[in-house]
PDB file of C-alpha atoms in Angstrom:
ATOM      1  CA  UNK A   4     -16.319 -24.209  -6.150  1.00  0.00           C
ATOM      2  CA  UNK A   5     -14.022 -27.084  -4.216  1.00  0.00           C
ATOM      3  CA  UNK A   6     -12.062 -25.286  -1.640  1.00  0.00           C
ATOM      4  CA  UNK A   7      -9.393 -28.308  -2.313  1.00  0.00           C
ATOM      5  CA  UNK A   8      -6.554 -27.879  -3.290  1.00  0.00           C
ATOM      6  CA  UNK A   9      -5.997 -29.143  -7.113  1.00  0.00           C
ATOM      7  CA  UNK A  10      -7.883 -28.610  -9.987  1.00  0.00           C
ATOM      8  CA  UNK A  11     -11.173 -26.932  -9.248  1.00  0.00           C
ATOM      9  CA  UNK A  12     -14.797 -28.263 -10.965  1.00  0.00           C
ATOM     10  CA  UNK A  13     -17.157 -25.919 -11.579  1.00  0.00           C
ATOM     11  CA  UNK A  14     -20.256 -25.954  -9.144  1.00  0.00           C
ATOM     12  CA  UNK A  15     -22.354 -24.738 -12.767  1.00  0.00           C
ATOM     13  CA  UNK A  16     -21.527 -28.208 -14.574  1.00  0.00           C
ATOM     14  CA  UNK A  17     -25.621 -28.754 -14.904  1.00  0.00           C
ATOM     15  CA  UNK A  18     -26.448 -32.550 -14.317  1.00  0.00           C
ATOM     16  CA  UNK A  19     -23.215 -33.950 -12.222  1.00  0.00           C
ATOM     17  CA  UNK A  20     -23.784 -35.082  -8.606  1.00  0.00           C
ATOM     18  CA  UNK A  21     -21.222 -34.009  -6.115  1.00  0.00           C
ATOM     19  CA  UNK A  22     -19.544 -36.639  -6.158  1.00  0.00           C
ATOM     20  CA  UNK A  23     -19.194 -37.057 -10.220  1.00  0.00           C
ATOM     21  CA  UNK A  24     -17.527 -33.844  -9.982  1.00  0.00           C
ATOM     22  CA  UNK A  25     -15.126 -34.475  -6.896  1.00  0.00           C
ATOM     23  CA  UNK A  26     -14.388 -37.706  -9.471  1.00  0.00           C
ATOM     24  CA  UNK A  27     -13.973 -35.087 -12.599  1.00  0.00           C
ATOM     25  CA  UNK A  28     -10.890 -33.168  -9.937  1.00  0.00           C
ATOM     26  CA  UNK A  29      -9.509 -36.530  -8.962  1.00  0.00           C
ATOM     27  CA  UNK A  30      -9.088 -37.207 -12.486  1.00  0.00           C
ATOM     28  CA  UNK A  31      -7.471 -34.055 -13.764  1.00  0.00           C
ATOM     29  CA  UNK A  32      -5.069 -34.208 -10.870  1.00  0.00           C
ATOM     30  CA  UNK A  33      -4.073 -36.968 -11.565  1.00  0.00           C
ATOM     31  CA  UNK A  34      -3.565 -36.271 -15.133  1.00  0.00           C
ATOM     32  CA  UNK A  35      -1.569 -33.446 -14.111  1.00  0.00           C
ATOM     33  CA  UNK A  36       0.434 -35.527 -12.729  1.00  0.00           C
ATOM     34  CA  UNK A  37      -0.090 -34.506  -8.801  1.00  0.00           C
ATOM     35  CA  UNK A  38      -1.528 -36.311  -6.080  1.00  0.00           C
ATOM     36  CA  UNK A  39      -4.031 -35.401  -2.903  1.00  0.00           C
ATOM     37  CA  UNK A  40      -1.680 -33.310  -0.433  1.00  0.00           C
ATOM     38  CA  UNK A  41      -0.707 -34.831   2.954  1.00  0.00           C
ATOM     39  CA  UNK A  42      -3.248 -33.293   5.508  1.00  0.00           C
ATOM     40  CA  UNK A  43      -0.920 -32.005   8.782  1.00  0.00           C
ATOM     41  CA  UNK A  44      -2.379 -32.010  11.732  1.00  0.00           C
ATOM     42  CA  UNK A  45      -2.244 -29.028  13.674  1.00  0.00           C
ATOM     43  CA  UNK A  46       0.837 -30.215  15.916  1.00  0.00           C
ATOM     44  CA  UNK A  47       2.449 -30.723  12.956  1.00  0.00           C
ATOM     45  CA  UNK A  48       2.854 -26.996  11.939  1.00  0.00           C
ATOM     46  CA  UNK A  49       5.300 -24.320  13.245  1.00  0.00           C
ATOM     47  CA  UNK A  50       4.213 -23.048  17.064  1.00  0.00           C
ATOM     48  CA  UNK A  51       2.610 -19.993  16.456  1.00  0.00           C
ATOM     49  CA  UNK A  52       3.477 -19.503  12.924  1.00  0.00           C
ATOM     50  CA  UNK A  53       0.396 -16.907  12.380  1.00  0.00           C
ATOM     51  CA  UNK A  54       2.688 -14.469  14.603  1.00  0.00           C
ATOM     52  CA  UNK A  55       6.379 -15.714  13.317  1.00  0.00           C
ATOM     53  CA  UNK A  56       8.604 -13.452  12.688  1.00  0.00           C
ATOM     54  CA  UNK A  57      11.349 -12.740  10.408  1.00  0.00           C
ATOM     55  CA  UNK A  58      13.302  -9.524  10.737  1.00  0.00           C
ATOM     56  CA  UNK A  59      14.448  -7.940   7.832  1.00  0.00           C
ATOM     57  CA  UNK A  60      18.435  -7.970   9.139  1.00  0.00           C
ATOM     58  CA  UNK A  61      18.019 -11.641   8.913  1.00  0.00           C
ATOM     59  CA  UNK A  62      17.311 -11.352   5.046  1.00  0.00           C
ATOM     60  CA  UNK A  63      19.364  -8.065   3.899  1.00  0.00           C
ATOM     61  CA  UNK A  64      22.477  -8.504   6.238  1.00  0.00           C
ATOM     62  CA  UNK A  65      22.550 -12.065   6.362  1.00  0.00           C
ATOM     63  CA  UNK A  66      21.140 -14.386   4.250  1.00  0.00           C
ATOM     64  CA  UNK A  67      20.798 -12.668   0.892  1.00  0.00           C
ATOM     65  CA  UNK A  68      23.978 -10.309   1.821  1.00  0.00           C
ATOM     66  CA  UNK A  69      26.735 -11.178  -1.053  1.00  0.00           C
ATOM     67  CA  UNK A  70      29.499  -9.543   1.364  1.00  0.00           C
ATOM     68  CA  UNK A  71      28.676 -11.365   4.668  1.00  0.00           C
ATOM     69  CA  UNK A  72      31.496 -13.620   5.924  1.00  0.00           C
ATOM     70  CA  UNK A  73      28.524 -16.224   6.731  1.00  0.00           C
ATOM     71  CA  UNK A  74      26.024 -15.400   4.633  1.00  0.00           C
ATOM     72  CA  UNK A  75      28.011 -15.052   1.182  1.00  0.00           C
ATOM     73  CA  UNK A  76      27.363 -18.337  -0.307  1.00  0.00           C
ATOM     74  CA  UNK A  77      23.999 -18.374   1.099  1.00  0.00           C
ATOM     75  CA  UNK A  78      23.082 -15.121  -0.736  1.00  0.00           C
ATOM     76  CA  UNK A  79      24.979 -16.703  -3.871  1.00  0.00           C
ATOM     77  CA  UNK A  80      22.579 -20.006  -3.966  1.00  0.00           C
ATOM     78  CA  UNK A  81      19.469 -17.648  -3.527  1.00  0.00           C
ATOM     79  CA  UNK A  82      20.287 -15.344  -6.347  1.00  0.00           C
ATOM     80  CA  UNK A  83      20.927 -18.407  -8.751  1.00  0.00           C
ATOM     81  CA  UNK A  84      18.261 -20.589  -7.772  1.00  0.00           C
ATOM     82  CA  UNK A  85      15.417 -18.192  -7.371  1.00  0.00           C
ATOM     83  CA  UNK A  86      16.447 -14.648  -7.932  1.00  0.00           C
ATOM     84  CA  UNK A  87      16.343 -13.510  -4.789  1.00  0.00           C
ATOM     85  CA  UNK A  88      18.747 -10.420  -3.601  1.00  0.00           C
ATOM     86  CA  UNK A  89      18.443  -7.338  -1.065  1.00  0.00           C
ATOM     87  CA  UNK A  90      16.184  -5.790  -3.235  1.00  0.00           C
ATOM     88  CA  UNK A  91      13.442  -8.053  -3.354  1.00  0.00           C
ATOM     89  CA  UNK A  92      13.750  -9.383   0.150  1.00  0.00           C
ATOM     90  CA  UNK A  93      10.172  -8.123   1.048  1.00  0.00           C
ATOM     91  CA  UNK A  94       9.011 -10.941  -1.721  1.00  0.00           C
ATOM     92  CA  UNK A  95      11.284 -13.542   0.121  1.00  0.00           C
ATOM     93  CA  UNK A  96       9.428 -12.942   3.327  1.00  0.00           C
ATOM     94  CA  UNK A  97       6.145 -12.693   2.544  1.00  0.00           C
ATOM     95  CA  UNK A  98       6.227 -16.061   0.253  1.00  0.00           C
ATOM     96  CA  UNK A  99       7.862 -17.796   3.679  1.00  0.00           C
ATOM     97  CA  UNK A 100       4.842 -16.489   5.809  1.00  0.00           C
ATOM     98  CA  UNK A 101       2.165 -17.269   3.604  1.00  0.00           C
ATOM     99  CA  UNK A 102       3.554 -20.914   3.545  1.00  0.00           C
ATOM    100  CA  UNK A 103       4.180 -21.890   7.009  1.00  0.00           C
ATOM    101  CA  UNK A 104       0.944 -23.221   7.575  1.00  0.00           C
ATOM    102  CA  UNK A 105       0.961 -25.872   4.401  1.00  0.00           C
ATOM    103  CA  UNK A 106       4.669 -27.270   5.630  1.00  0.00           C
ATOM    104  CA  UNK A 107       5.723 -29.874   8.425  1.00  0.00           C
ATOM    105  CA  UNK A 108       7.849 -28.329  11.073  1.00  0.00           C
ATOM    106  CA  UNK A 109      10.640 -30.364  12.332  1.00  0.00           C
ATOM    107  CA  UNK A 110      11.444 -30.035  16.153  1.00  0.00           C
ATOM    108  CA  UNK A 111      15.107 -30.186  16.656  1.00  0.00           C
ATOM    109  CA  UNK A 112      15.705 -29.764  20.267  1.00  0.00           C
ATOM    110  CA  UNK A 113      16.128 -26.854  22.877  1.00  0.00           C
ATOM    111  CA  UNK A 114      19.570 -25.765  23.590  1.00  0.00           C
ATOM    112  CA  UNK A 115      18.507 -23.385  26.699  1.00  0.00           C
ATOM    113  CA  UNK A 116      17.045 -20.810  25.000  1.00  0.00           C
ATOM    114  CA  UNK A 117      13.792 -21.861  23.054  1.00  0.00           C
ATOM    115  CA  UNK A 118      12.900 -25.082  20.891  1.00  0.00           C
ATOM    116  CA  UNK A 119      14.429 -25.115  17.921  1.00  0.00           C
ATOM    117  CA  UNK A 120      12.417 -26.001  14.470  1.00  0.00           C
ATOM    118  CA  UNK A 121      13.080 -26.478  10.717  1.00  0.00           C
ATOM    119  CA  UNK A 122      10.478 -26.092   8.028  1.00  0.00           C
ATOM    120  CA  UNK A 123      11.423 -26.364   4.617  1.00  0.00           C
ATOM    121  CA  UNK A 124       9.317 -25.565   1.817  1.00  0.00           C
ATOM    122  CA  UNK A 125       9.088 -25.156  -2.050  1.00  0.00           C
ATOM    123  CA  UNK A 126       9.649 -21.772  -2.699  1.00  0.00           C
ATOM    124  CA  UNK A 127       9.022 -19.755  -5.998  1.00  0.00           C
ATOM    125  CA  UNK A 128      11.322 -16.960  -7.130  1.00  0.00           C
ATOM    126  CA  UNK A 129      11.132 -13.948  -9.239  1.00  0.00           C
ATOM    127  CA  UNK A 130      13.053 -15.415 -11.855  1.00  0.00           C
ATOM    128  CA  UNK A 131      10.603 -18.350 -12.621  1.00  0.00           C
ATOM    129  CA  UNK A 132      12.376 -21.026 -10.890  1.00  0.00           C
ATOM    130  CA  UNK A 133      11.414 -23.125  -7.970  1.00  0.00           C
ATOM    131  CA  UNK A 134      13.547 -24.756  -4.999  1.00  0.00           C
ATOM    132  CA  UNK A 135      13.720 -26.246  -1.634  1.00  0.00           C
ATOM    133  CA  UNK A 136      14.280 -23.638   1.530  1.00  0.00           C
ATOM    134  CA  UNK A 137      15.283 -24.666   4.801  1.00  0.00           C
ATOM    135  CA  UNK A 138      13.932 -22.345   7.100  1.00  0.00           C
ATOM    136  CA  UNK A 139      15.205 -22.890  10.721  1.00  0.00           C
ATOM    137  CA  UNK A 140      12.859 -21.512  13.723  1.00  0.00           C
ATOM    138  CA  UNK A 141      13.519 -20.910  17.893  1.00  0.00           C
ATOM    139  CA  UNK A 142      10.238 -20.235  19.797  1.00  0.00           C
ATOM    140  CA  UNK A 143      11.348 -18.923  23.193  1.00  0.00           C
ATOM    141  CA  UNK A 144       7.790 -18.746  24.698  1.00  0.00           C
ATOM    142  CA  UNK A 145       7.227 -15.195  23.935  1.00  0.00           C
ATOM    143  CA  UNK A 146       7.758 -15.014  20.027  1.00  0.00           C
ATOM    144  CA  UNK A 147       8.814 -17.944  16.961  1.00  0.00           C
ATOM    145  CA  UNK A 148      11.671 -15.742  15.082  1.00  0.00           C
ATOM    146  CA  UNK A 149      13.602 -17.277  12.169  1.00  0.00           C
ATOM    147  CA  UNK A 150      17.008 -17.599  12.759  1.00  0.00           C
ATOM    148  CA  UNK A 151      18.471 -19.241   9.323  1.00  0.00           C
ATOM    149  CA  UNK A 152      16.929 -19.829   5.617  1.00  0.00           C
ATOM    150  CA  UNK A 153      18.881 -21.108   2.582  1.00  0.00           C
ATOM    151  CA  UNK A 154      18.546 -22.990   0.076  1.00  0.00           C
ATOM    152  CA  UNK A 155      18.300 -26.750   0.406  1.00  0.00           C
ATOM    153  CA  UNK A 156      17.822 -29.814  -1.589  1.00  0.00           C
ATOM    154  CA  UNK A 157      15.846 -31.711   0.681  1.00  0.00           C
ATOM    155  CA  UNK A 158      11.891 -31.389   0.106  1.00  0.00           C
ATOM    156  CA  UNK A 159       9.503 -30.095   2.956  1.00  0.00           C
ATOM    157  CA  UNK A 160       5.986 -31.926   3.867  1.00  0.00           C
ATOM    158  CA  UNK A 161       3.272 -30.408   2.339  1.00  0.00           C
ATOM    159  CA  UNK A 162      -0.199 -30.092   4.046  1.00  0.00           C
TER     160      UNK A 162
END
């Protein structure tokens, strides 16, 4: 099986060459209507995103916390546009993990404590919908911790 990312073509198909069936994936992305992802380079991605962290206070008394001065309207946009709340928060982090190594990080400076990133990425929700997040990153040498997510309209890179 193609370890691609697309439509797969089935090693079995007796009689195509390799190449016949990389042609047969080509063509049913396409029909699908996608396209060959951008390949990132490994500079590209998040500093040490195998080990970033996001701590749960970010999530349940921040971002996705309805009566948070700050994080109100964020928690609002999350809820609407993906169905994410307090209670499924666990969901929310693990779907930002698992994608930090297919999106472009952005570096956005270093104000004296760490260099400062933003990923954003398509993000599924519980209720069926899809959306843009804007993650925002500081790696201070020791650890890369989120510091800000919310929902955005601008699209992320893919890799």
């Amino acid at each position: 099986m193609s370890l691609r990312n697309g439509p797969v073509v089935d090693d079995d198909i007796l009689g195509l060459t390799p190449e016949e069936k990389e042609q047969l994936r080509r063509e049913a992305l396409s029909e699908m209507g996608g396209s060959e992802p951008a390949t990132l380079d490994e500079e590209d991605l998040l500093p040490d995103y195998e080990n970033a962290e996001i701590p749960d206070r970010k999530l349940t008394h921040y971002a996705l916390d309805k009566e948070h001065a700050d994080g109100k309207d964020k928690a609002v946009a999350f809820e609407l546009a993906l169905g994410y709340n307090k209670d499924n928060f666990r969901e929310l982090k693990r779907q930002v993990i698992e994608k930090l190594p297919h999106y472009k990080a952005t570096f956005n400076g270093n104000k004296g404590h760490g260099d400062l990133y933003e990923v954003i990425m398509d993000l599924d929700g519980p209720n069926g919908k899809n959306a843009n997040v804007l993650t925002a990153w500081i790696d201070n040498g020791n650890a890369t911790r989120l510091t800000s997510i919310y929902v955005n309209e601008k699209r992320g890179e893919k890799h």
